[in-house]
Structure formats: C-alpha cells, structure tokens
Coordinates of N, CA and C in Angstrom, one line a residue:
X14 N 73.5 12.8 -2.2 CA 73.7 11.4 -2.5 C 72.7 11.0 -3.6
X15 N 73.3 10.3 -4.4 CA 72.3 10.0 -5.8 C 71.3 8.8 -5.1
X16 N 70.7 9.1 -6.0 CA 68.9 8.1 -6.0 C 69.4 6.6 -5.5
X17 N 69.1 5.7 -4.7 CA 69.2 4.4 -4.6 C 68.4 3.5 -3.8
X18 N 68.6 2.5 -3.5 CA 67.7 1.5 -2.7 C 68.3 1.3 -1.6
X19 N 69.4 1.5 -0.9 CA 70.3 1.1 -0.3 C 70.7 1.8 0.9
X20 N 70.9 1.3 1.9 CA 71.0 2.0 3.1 C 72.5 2.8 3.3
X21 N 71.8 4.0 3.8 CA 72.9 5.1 3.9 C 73.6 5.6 5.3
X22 N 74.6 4.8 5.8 CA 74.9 4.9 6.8 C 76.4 5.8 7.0
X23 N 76.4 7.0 7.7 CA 77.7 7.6 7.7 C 78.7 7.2 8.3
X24 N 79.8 8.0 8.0 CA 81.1 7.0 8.3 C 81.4 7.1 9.8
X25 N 81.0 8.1 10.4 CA 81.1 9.2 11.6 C 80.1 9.2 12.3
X26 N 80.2 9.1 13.5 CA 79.1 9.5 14.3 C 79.0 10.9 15.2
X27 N 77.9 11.6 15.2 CA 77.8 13.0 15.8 C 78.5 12.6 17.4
X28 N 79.5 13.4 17.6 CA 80.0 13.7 19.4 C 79.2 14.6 20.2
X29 N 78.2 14.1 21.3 CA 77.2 15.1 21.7 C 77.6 15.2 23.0
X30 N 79.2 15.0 23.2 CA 79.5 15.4 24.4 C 79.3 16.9 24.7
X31 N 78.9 17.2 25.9 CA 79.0 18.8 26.4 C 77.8 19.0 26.2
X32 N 76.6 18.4 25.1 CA 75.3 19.1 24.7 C 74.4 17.9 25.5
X33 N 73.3 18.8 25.5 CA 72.1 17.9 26.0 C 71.1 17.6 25.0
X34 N 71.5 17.9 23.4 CA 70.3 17.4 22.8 C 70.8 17.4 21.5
X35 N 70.6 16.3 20.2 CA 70.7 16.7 18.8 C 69.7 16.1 17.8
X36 N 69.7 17.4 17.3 CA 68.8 17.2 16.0 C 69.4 16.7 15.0
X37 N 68.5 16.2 14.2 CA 68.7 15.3 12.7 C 67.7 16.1 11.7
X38 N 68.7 16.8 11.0 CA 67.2 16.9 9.8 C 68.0 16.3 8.6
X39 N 66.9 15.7 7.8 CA 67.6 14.4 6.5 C 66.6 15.4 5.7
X40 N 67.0 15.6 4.3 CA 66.6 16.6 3.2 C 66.4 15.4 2.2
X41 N 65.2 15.2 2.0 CA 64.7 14.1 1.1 C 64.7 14.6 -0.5
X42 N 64.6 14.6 -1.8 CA 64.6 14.8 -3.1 C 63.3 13.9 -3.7
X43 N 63.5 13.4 -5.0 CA 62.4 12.4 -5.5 C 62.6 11.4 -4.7
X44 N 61.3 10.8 -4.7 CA 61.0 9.2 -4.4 C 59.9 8.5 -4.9
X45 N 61.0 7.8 -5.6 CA 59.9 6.8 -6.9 C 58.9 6.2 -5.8
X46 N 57.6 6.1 -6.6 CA 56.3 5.5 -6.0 C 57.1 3.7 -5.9
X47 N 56.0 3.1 -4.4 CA 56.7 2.2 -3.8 C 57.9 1.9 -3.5
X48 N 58.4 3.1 -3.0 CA 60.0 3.2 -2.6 C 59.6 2.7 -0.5
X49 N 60.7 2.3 -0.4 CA 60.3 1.9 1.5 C 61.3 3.0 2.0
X50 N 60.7 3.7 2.8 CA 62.2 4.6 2.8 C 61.8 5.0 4.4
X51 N 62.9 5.0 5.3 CA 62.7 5.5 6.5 C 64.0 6.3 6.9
X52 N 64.1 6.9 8.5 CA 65.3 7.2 8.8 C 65.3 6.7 10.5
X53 N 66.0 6.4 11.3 CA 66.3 5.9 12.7 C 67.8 6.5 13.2
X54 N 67.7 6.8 14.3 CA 69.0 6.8 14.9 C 69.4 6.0 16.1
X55 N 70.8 5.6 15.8 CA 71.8 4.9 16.5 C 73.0 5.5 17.5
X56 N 73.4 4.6 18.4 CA 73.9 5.9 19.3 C 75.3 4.4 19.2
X57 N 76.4 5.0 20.1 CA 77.3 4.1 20.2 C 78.5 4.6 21.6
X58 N 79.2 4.3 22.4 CA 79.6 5.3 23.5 C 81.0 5.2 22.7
X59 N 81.8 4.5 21.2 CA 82.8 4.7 21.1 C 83.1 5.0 19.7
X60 N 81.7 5.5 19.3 CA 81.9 5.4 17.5 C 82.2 4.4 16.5
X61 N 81.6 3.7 17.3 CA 81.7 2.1 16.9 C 83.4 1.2 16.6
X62 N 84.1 1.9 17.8 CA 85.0 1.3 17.7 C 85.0 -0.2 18.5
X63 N 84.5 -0.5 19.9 CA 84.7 -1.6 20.4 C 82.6 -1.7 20.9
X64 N 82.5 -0.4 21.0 CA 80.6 -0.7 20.9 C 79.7 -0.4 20.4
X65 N 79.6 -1.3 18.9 CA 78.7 -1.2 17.4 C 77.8 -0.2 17.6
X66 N 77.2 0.5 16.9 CA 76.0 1.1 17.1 C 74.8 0.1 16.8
X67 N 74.0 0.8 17.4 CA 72.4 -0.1 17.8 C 71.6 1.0 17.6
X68 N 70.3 0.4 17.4 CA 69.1 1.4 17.5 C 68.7 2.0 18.3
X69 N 68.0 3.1 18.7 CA 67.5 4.0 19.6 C 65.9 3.6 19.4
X70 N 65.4 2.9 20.7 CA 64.1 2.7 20.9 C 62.7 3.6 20.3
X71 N 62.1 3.6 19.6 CA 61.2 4.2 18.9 C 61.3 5.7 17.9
X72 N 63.0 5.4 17.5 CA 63.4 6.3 16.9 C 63.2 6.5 14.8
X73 N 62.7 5.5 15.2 CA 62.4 4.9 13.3 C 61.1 6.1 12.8
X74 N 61.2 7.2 12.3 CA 60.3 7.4 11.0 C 60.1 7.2 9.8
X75 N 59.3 6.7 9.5 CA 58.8 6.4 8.0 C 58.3 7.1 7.0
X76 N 59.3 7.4 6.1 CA 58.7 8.2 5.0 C 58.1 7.8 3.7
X77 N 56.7 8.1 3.4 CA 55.7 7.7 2.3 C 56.3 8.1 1.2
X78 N 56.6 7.2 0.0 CA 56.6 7.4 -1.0 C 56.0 8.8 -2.2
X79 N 54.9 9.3 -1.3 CA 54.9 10.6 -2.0 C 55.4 12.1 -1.3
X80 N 56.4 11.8 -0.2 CA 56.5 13.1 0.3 C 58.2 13.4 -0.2
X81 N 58.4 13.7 -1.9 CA 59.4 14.1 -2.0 C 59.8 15.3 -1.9
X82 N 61.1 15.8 -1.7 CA 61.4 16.8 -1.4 C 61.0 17.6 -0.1
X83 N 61.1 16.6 0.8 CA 60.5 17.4 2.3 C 61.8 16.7 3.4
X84 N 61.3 17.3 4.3 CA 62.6 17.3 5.8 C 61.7 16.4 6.4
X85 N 62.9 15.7 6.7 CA 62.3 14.9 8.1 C 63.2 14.9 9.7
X86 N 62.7 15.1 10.7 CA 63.7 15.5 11.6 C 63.7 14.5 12.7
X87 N 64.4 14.2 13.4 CA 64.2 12.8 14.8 C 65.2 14.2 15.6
X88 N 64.7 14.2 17.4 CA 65.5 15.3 18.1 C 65.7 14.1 18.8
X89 N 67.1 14.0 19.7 CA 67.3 13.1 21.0 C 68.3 13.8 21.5
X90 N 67.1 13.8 23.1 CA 67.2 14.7 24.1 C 68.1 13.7 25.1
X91 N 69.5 14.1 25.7 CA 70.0 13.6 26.6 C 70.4 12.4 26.2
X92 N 71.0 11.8 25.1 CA 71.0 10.8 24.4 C 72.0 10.0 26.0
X93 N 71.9 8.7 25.5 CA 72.6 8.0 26.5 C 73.9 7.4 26.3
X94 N 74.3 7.7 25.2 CA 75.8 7.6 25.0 C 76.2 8.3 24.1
X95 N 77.5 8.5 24.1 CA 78.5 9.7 23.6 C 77.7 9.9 22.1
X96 N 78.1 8.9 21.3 CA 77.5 9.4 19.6 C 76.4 8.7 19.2
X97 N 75.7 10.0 18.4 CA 75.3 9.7 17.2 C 75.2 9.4 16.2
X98 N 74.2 8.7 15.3 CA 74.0 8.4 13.7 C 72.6 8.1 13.5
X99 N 72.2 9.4 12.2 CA 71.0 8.9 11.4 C 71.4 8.0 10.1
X100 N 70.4 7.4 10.2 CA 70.5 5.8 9.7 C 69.6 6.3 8.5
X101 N 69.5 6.3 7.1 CA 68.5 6.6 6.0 C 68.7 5.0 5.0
X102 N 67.1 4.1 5.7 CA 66.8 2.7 5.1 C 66.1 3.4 3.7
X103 N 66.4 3.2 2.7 CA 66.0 2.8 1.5 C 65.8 1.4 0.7
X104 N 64.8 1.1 0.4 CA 64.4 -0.4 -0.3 C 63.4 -0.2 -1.4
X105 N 63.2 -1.1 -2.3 CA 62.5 -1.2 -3.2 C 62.4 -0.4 -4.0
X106 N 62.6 0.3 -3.9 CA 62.3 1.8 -5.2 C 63.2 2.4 -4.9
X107 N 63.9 3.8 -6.1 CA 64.6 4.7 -5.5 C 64.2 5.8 -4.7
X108 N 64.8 6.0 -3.8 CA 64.5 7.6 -2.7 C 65.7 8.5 -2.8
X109 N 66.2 9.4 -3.2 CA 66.6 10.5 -3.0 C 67.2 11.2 -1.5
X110 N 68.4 10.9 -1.3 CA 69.0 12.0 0.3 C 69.7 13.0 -0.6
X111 N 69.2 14.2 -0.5 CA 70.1 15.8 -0.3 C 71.0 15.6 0.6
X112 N 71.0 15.7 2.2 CA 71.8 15.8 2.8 C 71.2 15.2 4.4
X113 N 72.2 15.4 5.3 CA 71.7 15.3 6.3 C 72.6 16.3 7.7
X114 N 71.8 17.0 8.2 CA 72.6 18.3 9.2 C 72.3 17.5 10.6
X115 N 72.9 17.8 11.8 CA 72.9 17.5 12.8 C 73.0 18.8 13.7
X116 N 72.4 19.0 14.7 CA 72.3 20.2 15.0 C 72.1 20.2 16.5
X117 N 73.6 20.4 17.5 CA 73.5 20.2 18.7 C 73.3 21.6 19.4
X118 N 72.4 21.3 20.8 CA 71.6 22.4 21.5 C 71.9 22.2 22.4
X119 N 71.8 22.7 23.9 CA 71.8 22.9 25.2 C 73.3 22.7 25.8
X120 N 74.5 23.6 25.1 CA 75.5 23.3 25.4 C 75.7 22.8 27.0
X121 N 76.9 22.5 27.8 CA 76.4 22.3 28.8 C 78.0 23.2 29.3
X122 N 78.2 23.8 28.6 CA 79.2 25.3 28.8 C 79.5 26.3 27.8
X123 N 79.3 27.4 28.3 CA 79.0 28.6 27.3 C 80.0 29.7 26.4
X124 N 80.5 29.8 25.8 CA 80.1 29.7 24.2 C 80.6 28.1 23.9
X125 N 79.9 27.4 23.5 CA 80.8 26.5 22.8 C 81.5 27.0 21.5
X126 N 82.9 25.9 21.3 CA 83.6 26.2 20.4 C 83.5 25.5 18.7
X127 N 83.0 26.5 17.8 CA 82.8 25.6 16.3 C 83.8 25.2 15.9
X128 N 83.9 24.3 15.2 CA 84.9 23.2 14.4 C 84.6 24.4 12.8
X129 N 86.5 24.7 13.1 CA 86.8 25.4 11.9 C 86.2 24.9 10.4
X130 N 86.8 23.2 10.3 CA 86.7 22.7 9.4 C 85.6 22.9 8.6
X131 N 84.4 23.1 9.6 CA 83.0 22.7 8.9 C 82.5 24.3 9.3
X132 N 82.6 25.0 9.8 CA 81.6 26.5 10.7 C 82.4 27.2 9.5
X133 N 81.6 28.1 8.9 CA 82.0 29.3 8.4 C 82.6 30.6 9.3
X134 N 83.3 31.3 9.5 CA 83.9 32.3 10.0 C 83.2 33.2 10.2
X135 N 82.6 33.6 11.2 CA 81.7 34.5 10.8 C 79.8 34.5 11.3
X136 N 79.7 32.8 11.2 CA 79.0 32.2 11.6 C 78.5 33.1 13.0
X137 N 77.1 33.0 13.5 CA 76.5 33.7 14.9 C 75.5 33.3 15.5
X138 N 75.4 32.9 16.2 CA 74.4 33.1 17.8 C 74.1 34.1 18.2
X139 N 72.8 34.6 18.0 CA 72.3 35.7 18.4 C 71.2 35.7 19.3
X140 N 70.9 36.0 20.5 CA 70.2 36.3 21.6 C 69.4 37.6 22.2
X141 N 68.0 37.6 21.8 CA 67.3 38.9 21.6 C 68.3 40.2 21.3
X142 N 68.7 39.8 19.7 CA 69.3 41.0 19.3 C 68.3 42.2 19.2
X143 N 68.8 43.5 18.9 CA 68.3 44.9 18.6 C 68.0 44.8 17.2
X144 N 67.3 45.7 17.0 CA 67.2 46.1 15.2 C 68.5 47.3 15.0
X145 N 68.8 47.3 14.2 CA 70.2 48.1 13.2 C 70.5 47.3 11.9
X146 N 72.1 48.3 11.3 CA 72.0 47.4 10.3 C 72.9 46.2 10.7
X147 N 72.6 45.2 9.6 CA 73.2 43.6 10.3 C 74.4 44.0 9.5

C-alpha cells in the first residue's frame, strides 16, 4: 500500500471459525516524522453484514514515528466472534503498510484445510521433524 494519512481498512474480515487464536502482523515501511500511526483490531460475528465491526477492548498499538520498517503484531486468543480485522490509523504525516498477514493457530480439528486460492502447493506443517535432505 503506498505512503498515506488515511485509514486502511480491509475489505474482508479473517474467518477464525475452527481456530482458537489469530495473529496480525502489519509490515510497516517509511514513516515521515510526526506521522500518528497505530493498528487495532475489530471483530464482527457477520463480516459486517448486519453486525458492523467494533473495536476489540485494549487492542490499539501505537506506532512511533521513528520505527520504520518494523512488524507490529496484536494475537487474539479465543476471539469472541466469528471475524476478524486489523484496522492500520494513519494521520498527519505519511506512514507506509507493506502488508498485513493473519495467521490462525490452535485448529480446533486436525489437519486443517488451506485455501487453494491463497496457500502455495506444497506449503508444510512440520512437527519435530528429523534431519535429512529437505
């Protein structure tokens, strides 16, 4: 996402049905001195079809104007309704988003199944593997 002031909100919200937990990591780039720049997450039980999303109580990190080019991560454990969304507030100055990954853990049945669309082929879960060749 190019440099801006302006709040970056996705179109989509993460489905954390089946999981017990998801990460956010947001990949920050430049950020002009006196930039206001945070990230929060929002949950919703319909993807904001009939119930908006809202904020997640003490979910707001704030990122300082000089920590460009760094990760910032929010985990929500057991979230309390179906989806997610990280929220990236930009104001006053430009800030920089690379990207932002979502990364669900504690399936709550085993193997779960990856979404072709987005999972490379090939992709692995590995569980005290051996040494050989990979």
């Amino acid at each position: 996402v190019a440099a801006g002031a302006t709040v970056i909100t996705p179109s989509a919200g993460v489905d954390v049905k089946g999981f017990d937990s998801c990460t956010f990591i947001a990949a920050l780039g430049a950020i002009v001195a006196g930039a206001a720049t945070s990230v929060e997450v929002h949950q919703s039980s319909d993807d904001g079809v009939a119930d908006a999303y809202s904020a997640l109580l003490a979910s707001k990190v704030t990122v300082a104007d000089d920590q460009d080019n760094k990760l910032v991560f929010v985990e929500v454990t057991r979230p309390q309704k179906r989806y997610l969304k990280l929220i990236v507030n930009r104001a006053t100055q430009n800030a920089t988003l690379d990207g932002i990954v979502a990364i669900l853990s504690g399936p709550q049945a085993a193997p779960p199944t990856h979404d072709s669309a987005t999972v490379i082929s090939g992709s692995k879960l590995m569980h005290a593997p051996a040494e050989g060749t990979p």
